[in-house]
Short mmCIF file of C-alpha atoms in Angstrom, two decimals:
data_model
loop_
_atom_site.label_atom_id
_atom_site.label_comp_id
_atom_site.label_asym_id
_atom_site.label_seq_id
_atom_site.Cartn_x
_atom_site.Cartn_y
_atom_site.Cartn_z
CA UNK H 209 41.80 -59.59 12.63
CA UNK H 210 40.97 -56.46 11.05
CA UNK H 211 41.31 -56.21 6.97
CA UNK H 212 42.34 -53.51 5.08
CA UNK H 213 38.96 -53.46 3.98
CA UNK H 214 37.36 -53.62 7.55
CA UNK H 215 40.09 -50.73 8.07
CA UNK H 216 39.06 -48.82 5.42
CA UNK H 217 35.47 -48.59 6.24
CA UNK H 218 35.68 -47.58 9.67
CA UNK H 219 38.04 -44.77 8.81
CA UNK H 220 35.28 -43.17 6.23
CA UNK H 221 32.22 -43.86 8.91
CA UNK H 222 34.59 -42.05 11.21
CA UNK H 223 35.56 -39.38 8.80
CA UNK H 224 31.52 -39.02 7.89
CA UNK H 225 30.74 -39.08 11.34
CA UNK H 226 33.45 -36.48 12.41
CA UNK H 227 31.75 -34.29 9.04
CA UNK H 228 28.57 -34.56 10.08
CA UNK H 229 29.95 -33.53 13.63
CA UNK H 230 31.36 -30.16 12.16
CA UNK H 231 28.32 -29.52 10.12
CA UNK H 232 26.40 -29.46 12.68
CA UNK H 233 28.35 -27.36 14.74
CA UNK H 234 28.82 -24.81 12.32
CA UNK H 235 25.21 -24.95 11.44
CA UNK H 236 24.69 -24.02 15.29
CA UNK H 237 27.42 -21.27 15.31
CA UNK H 238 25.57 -19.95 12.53
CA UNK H 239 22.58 -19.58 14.07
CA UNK H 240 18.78 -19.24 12.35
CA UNK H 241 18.75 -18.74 8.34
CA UNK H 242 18.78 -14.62 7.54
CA UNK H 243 15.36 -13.01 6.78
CA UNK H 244 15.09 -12.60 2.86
CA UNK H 245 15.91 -8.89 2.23
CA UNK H 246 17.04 -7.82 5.64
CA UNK H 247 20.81 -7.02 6.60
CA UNK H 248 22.46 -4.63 8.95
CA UNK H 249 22.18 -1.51 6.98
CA UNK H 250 19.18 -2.11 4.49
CA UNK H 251 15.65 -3.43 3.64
CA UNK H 252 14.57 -4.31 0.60
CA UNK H 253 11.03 -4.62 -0.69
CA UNK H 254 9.16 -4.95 -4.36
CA UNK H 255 6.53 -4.17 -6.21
CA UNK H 256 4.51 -4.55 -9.57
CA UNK H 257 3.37 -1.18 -11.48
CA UNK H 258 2.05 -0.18 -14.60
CA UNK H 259 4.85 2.03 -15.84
CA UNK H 260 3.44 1.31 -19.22
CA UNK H 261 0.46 0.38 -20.53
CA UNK H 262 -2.99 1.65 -20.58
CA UNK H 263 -3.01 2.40 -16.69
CA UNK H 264 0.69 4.11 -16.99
CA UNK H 265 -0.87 7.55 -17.32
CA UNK H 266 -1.25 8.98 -13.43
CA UNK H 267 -0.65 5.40 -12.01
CA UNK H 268 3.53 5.50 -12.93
CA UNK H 269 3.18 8.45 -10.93
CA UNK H 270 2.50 6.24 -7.41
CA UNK H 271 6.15 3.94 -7.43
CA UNK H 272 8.12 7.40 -7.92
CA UNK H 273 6.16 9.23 -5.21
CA UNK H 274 6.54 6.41 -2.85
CA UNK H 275 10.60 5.82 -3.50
CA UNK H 276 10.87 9.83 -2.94
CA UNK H 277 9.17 9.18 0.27
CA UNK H 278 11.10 6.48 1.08
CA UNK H 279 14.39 8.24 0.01
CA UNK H 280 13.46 11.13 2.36
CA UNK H 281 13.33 8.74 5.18
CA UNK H 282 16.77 7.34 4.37
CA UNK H 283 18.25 10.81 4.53
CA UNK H 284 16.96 11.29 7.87
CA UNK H 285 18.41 7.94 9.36
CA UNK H 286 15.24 5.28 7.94
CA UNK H 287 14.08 2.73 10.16
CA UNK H 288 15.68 1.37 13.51
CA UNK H 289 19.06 2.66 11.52
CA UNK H 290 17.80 0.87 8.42
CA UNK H 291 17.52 2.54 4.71
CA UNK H 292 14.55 0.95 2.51
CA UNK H 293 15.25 -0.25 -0.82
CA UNK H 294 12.24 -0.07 -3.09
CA UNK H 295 12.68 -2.10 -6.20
CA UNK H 296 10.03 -1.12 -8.92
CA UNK H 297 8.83 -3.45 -11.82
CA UNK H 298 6.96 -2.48 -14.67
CA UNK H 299 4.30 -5.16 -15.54
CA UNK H 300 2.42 -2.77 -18.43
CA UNK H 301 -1.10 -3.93 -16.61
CA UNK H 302 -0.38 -7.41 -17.76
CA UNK H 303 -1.15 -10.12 -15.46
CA UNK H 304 1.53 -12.55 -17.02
CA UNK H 305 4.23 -9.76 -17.01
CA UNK H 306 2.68 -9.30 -13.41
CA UNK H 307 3.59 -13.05 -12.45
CA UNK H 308 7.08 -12.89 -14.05
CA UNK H 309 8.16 -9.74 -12.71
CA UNK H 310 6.83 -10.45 -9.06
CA UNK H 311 8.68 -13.75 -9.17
CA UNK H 312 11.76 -12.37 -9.73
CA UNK H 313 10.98 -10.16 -7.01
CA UNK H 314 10.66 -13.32 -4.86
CA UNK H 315 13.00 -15.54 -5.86
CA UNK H 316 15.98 -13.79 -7.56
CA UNK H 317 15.85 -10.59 -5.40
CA UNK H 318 14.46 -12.31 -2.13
CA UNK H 319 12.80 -9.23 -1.07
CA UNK H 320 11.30 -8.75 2.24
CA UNK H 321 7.57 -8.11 1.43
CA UNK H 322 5.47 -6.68 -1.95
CA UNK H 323 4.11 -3.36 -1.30
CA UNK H 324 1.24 -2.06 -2.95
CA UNK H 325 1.06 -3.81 -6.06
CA UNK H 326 -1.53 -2.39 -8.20
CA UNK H 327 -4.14 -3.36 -9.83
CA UNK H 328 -7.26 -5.86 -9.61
CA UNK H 329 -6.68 -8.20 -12.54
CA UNK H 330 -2.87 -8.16 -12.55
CA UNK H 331 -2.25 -8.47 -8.70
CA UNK H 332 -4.79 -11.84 -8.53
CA UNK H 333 -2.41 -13.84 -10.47
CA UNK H 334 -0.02 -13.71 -8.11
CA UNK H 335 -1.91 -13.43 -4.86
CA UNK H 336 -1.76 -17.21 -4.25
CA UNK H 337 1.85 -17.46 -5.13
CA UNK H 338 2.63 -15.14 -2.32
CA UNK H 339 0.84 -16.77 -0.08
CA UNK H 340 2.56 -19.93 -0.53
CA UNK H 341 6.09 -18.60 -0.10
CA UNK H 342 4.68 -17.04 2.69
CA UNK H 343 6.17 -13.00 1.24
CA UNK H 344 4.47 -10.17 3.03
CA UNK H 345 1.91 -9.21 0.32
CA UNK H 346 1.01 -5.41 1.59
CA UNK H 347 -1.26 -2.71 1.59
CA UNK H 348 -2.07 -4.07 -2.41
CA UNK H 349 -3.49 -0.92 -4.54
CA UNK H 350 -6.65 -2.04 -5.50
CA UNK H 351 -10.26 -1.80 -3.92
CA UNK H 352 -11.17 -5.59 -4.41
CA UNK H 353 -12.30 -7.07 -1.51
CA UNK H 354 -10.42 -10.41 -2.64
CA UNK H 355 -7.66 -9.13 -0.57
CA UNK H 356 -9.60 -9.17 2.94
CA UNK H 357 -9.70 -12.62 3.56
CA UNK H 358 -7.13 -13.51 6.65
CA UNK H 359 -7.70 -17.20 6.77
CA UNK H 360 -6.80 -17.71 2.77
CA UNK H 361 -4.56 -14.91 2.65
CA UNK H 362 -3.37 -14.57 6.02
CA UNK H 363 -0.52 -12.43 4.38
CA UNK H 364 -2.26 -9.95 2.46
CA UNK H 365 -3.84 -6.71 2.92
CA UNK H 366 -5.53 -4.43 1.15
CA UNK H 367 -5.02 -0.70 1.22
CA UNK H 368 -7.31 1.05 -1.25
CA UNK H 369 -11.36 1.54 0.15
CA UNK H 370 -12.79 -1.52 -1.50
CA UNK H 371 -14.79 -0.81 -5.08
CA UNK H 372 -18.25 -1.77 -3.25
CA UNK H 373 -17.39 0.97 -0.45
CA UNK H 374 -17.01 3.72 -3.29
CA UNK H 375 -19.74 3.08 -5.02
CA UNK H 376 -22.19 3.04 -2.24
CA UNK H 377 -20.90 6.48 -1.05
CA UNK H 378 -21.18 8.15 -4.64
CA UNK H 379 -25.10 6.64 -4.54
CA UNK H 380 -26.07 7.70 -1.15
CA UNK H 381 -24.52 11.49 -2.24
CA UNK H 382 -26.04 10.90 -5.41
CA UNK H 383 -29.22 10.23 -3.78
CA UNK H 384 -29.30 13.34 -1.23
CA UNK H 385 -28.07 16.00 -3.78
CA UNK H 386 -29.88 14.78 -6.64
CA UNK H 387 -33.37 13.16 -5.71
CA UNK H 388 -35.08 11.47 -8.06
CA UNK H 389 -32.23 12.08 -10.89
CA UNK H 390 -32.03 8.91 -13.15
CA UNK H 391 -28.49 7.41 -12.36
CA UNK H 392 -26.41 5.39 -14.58
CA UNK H 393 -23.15 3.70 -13.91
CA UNK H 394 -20.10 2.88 -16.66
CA UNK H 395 -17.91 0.91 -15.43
CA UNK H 396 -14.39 -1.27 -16.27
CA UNK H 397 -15.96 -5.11 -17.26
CA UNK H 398 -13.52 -6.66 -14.40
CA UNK H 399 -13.55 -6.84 -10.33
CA UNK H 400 -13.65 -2.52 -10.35
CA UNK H 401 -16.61 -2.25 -12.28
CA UNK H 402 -18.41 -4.76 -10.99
CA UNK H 403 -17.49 -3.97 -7.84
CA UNK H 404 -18.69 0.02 -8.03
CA UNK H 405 -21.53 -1.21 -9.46
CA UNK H 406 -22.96 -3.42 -6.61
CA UNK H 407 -22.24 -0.68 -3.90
CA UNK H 408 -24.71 1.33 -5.76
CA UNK H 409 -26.99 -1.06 -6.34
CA UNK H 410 -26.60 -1.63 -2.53
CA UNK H 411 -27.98 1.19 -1.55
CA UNK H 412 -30.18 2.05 -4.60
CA UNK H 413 -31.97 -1.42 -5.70
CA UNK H 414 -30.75 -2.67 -8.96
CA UNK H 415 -33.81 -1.72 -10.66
CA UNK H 416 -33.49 1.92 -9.94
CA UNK H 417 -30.12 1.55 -11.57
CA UNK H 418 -31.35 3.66 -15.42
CA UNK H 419 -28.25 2.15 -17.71
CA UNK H 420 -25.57 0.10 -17.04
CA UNK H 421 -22.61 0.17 -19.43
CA UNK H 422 -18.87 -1.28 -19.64
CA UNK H 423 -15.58 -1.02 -20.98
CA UNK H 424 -12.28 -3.04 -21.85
CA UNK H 425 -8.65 -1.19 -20.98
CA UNK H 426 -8.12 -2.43 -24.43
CA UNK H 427 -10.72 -0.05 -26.19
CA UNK H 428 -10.25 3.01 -27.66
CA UNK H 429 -13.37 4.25 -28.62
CA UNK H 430 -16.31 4.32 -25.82
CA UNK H 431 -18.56 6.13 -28.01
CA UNK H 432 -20.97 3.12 -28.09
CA UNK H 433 -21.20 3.37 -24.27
CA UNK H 434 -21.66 6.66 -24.28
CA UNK H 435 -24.12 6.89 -26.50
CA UNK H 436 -26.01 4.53 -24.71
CA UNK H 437 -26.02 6.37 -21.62
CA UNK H 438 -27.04 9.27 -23.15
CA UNK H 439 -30.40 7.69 -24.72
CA UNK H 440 -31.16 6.15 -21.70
CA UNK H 441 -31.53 10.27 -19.96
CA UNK H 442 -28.67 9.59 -17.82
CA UNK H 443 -28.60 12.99 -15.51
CA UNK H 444 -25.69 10.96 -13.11
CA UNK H 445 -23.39 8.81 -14.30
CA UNK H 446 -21.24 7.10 -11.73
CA UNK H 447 -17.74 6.09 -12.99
CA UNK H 448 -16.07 2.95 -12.27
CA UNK H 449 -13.39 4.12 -14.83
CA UNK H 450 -9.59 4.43 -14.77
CA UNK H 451 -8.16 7.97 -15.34
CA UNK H 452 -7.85 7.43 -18.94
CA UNK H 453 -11.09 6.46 -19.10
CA UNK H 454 -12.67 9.38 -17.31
CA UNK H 455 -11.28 11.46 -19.66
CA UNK H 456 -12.36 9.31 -22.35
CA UNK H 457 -16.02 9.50 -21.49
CA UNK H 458 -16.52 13.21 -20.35
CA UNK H 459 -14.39 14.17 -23.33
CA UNK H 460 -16.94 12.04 -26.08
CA UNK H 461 -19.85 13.47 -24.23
CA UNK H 462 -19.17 16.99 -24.60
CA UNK H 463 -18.70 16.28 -28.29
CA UNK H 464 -22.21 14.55 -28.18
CA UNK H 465 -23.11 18.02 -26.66
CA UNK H 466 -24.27 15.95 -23.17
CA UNK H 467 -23.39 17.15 -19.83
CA UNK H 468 -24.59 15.52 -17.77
CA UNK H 469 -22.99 15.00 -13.64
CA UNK H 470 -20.42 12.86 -13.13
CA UNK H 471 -19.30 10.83 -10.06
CA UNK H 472 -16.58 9.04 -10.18
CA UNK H 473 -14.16 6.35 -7.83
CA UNK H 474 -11.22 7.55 -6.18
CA UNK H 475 -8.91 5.81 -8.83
CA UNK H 476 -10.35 7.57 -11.68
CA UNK H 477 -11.06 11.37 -10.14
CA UNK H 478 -7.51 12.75 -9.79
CA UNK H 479 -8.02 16.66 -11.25
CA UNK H 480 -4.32 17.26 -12.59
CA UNK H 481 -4.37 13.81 -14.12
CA UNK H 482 -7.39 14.39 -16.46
CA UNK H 483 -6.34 17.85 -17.16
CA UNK H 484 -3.39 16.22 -18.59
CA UNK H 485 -5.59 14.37 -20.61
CA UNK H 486 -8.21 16.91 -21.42
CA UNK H 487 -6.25 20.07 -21.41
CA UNK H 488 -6.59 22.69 -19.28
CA UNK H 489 -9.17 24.62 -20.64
CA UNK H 490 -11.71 21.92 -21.49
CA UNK H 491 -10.87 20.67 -17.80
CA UNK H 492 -11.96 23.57 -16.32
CA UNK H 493 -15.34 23.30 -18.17
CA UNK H 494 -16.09 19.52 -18.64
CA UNK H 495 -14.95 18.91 -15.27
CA UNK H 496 -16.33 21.74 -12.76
CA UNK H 497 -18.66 20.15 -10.44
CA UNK H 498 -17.34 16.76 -10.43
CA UNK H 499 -17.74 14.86 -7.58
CA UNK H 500 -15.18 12.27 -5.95
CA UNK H 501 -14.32 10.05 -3.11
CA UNK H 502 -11.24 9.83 -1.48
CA UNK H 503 -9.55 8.68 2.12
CA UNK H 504 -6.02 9.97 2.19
CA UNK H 505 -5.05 13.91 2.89
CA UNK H 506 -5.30 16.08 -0.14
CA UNK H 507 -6.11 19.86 0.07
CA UNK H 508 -4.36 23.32 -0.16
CA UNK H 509 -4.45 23.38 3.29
CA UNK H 510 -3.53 20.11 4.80
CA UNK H 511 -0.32 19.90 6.72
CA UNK H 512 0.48 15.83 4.91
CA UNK H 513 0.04 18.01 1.52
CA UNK H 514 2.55 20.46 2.32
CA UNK H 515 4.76 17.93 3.75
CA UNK H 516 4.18 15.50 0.62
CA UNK H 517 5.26 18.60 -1.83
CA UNK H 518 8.45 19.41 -0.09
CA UNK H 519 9.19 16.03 -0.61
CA UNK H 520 8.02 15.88 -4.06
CA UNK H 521 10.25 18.81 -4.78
CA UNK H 522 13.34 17.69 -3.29
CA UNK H 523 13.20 13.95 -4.39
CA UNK H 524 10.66 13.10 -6.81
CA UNK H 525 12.69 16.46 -9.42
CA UNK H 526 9.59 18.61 -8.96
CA UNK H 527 7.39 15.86 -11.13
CA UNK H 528 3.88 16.76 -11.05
CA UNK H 529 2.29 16.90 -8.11
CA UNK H 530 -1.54 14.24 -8.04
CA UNK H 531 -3.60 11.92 -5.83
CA UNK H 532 -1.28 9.50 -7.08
CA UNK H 533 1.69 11.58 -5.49
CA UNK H 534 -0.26 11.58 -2.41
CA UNK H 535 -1.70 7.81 -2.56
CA UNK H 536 2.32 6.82 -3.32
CA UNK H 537 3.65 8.57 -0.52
CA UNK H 538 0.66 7.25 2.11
CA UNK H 539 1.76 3.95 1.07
CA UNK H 540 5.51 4.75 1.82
CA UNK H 541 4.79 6.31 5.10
CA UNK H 542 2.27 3.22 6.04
CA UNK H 543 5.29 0.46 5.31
CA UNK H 544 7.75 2.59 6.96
CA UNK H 545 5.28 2.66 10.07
CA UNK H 546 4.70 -0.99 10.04
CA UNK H 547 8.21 -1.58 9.67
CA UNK H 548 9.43 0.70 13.17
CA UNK H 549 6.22 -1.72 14.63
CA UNK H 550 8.00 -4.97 13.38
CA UNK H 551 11.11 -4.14 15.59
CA UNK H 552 14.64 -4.07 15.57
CA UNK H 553 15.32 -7.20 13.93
CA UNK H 554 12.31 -7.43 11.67
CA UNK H 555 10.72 -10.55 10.12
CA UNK H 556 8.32 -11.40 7.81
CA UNK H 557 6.55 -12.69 10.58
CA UNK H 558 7.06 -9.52 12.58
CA UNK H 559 5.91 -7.65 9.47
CA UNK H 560 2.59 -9.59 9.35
CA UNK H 561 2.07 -9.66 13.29
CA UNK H 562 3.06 -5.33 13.41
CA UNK H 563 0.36 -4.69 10.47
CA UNK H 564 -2.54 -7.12 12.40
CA UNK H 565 -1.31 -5.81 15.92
CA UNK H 566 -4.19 -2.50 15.40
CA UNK H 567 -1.34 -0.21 16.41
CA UNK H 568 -0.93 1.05 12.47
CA UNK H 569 -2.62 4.42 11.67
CA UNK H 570 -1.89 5.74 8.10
CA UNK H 571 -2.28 8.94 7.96
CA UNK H 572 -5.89 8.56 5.87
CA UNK H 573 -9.14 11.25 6.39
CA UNK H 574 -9.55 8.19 9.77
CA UNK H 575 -7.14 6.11 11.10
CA UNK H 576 -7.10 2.58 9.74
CA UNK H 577 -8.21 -0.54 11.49
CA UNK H 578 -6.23 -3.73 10.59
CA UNK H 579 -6.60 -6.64 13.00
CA UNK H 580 -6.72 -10.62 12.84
CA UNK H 581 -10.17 -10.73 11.31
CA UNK H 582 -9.95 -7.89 9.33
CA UNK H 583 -7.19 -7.25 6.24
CA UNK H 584 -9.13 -4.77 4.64
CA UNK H 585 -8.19 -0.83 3.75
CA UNK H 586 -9.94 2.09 4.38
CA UNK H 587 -14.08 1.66 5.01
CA UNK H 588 -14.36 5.36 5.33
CA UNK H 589 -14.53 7.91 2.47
CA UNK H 590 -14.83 11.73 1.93
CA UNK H 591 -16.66 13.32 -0.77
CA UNK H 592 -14.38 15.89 -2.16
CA UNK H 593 -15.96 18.42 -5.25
CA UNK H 594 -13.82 20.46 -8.13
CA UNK H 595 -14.88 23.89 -7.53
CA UNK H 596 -13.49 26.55 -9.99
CA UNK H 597 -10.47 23.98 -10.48
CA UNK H 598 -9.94 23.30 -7.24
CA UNK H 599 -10.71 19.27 -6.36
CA UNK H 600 -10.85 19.57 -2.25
CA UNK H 601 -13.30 17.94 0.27
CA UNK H 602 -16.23 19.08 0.71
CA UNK H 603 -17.03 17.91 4.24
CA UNK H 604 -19.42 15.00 3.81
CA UNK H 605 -18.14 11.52 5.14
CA UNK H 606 -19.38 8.35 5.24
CA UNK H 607 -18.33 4.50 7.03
CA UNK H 608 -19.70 1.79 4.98
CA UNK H 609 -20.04 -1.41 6.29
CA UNK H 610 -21.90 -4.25 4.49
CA UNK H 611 -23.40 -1.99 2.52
CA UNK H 612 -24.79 0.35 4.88
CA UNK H 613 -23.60 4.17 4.89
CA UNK H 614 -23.68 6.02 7.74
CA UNK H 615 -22.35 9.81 7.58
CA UNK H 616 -19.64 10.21 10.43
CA UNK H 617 -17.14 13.10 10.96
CA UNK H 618 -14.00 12.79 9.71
CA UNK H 619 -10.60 11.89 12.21
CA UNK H 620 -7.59 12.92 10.23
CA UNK H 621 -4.56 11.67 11.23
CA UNK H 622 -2.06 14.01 12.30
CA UNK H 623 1.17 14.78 11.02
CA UNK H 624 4.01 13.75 13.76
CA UNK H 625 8.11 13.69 13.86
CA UNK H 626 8.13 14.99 10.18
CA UNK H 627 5.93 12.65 9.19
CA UNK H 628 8.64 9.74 9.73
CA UNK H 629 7.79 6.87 12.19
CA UNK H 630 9.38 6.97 15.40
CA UNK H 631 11.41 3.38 15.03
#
């Protein structure tokens, strides 16, 4: 004979059972879990930039150039029907503001993927953290080569030429326009420096190196360095140095009365940025004859340019137009082509499988070349000259690989559908 306890019992199992029964089918009717930052109408995505700071100057220029871009594409329909929502965080070029900013990113705004977060020392903090919630960590802004390593990081990719590819191509121009000049290299005392500095020692021998000097973000005064360089009978100085810092040193040279030729990375070279910093008179004479390296389309005449300034015009209000207009709106253009290559119902494994697939171009001085085995941005670079205050290419280009430069013609990529990816 049953009990009302006995009874009781076997109506909760059923009840649990019957529970469990529902939960599972509603887990079924509800199909797989969504894909953080996707829905029917939008796409959202993060980054980390120094909107204040010692990089802020040129480099808070990039996240606005790159939501223009991005809020061009809306206005002509975005991607497979979808607008892009680009959520910018300042991290001040702090690597602990970096973390907490780039969690939230993560966790409270469960975005899609990080897109070109900047920097060398802030972006390492968090490069393992987004690799172990598995967050699309793309096209980073920074020239490490930290980034290009698919079987640790099989979710991040560089963007930037790496520091090492830079710095060999300013030596072997140094070393064909300038024979037997002494060369000397100052350079940021992190990753970038270090990193400029071994592609020239690549292809020039570390003892053939004259000086070597370095620098903190945190400094104000560089005079020391300077100084130093100076003694030595530096004739080229290669510059591993962030905009601020360019200025900084041609600036304290001229009032050491030393002029010396400077060549200097792409993320430290952009003309209207040091005139900003310089002035526009002491530009035009401290700076004529500077030489630079770049990958992405810059130019009076280049069709991405023109393109780039409409935009800039219409949705960026007219800001000034830099580099770092062009580098922000590359980047924008890049995700929004890796997106259309993800499909219609993208993923962040889509994402990650589009950008390795080799079908991604950019819309660089060559086309890129991600794959499985290689994560890595551009390994070609232009030399580009200011000539009466006019920063262009000057037609010299080289591939470095492993540390061995090779002059090739350039392959720019060409502008197509308004420069929108067909989705």
């Amino acid at each position: 004979m049953r009990t009302p306890a006995t009874t009781t019992r076997r109506a909760a199992a059923l009840a649990a059972a019957l529970a469990l029964g529902l939960t599972g089918c509603t887990a079924e009717e509800e199909g797989p879990a969504p894909t953080p930052g996707v829905t029917a109408d939008t796409v959202t995505i993060g980054t980390h930039q120094p909107l204040t700071g010692p990089a802020a100057a040129g480099y808070s220029a990039v996240s606005a150039a790159t939501s223009a871009y991005f809020a061009y594409v809306n206005d002509n329909g975005g991607v497979h029907g979808r607008s892009i929502e680009y959520l910018v965080k300042d991290d001040a070029y702090q690597p602990q503001q970096t973390n907490e900013v780039v969690t939230e990113l993560v966790e409270d705004e469960e975005v899609l993927a990080v897109v070109n977060g900047l920097g060398t020392p802030t972006h390492s903090v968090v490069l393992d953290y987004l690799a172990q919630e598995g967050v699309p960590d793309l096209f980073i802004a920074s020239g490490s080569r930290v980034w290009n390593q698919p079987s640790l990081y099989p979710n991040a990719f560089g963007y930037n030429a790496e520091y090492t590819t830079e710095g060999a191509a300013l030596a072997q121009y140094a070393s064909e326009q300038e024979p037997g000049a002494k060369v000397c290299v100052l350079g940021q005392a992190d990753d970038y420096g270090e990193g400029i500095l071994e592609g020239v020692e690549a292809v020039m021998g570390g003892n053939e190196i004259t000086e070597i000097q370095t620098y903190t973000t945190s400094m104000t005064d560089i005079s020391v360095q300077i100084g130093a360089l100076k003694a030595a009978g530096c004739e080229v100085n290669i510059l591993g140095t962030i905009n601020g810092f360019t200025a900084l040193a041609v600036a304290t040279a001229a009032q050491l009365d030393w002029f010396p030729q400077w060549y200097v990375s792409s993320s430290g070279a952009d003309y209207p940025t040091l005139v900003g910093h310089l002035g526009e008179e002491a530009a035009a004479q401290l700076l004529e004859g500077m030489v630079c390296v770049n990958y992405l389309p810059y130019g009076p005449d280049n069709e991405w340019t023109a393109l780039f300034r409409q935009i800039n015009d219409e949705y960026n209000g007219g800001a000034p137009f830099t580099a770092n207009t062009v580098l922000g709106m590359s980047v924008g253009y890049l995700f929004a082509e890796a997106l259309a290559a993800a499909g219609e119902e993208p993923t962040r494994e889509s994402l990650i499988a589009a950008v390795e697939s080799g079908t991604l171009r950019g819309n660089g001085i060559v086309p890129l070349s991600f794959s499985e085995t290689n994560h890595g941005g551009y390994s070609t670079v232009g030399i580009m000259t200011v000539e009466d205050g006019v920063q262009d290419y000057n037609g010299t280009t080289y591939e470095v690989e492993v540390g061995q430069v090779s002059e090739v013609e350039a392959d720019p990529v060409p502008l197509l559908n308004g420069g929108i990816p067909a989705g």
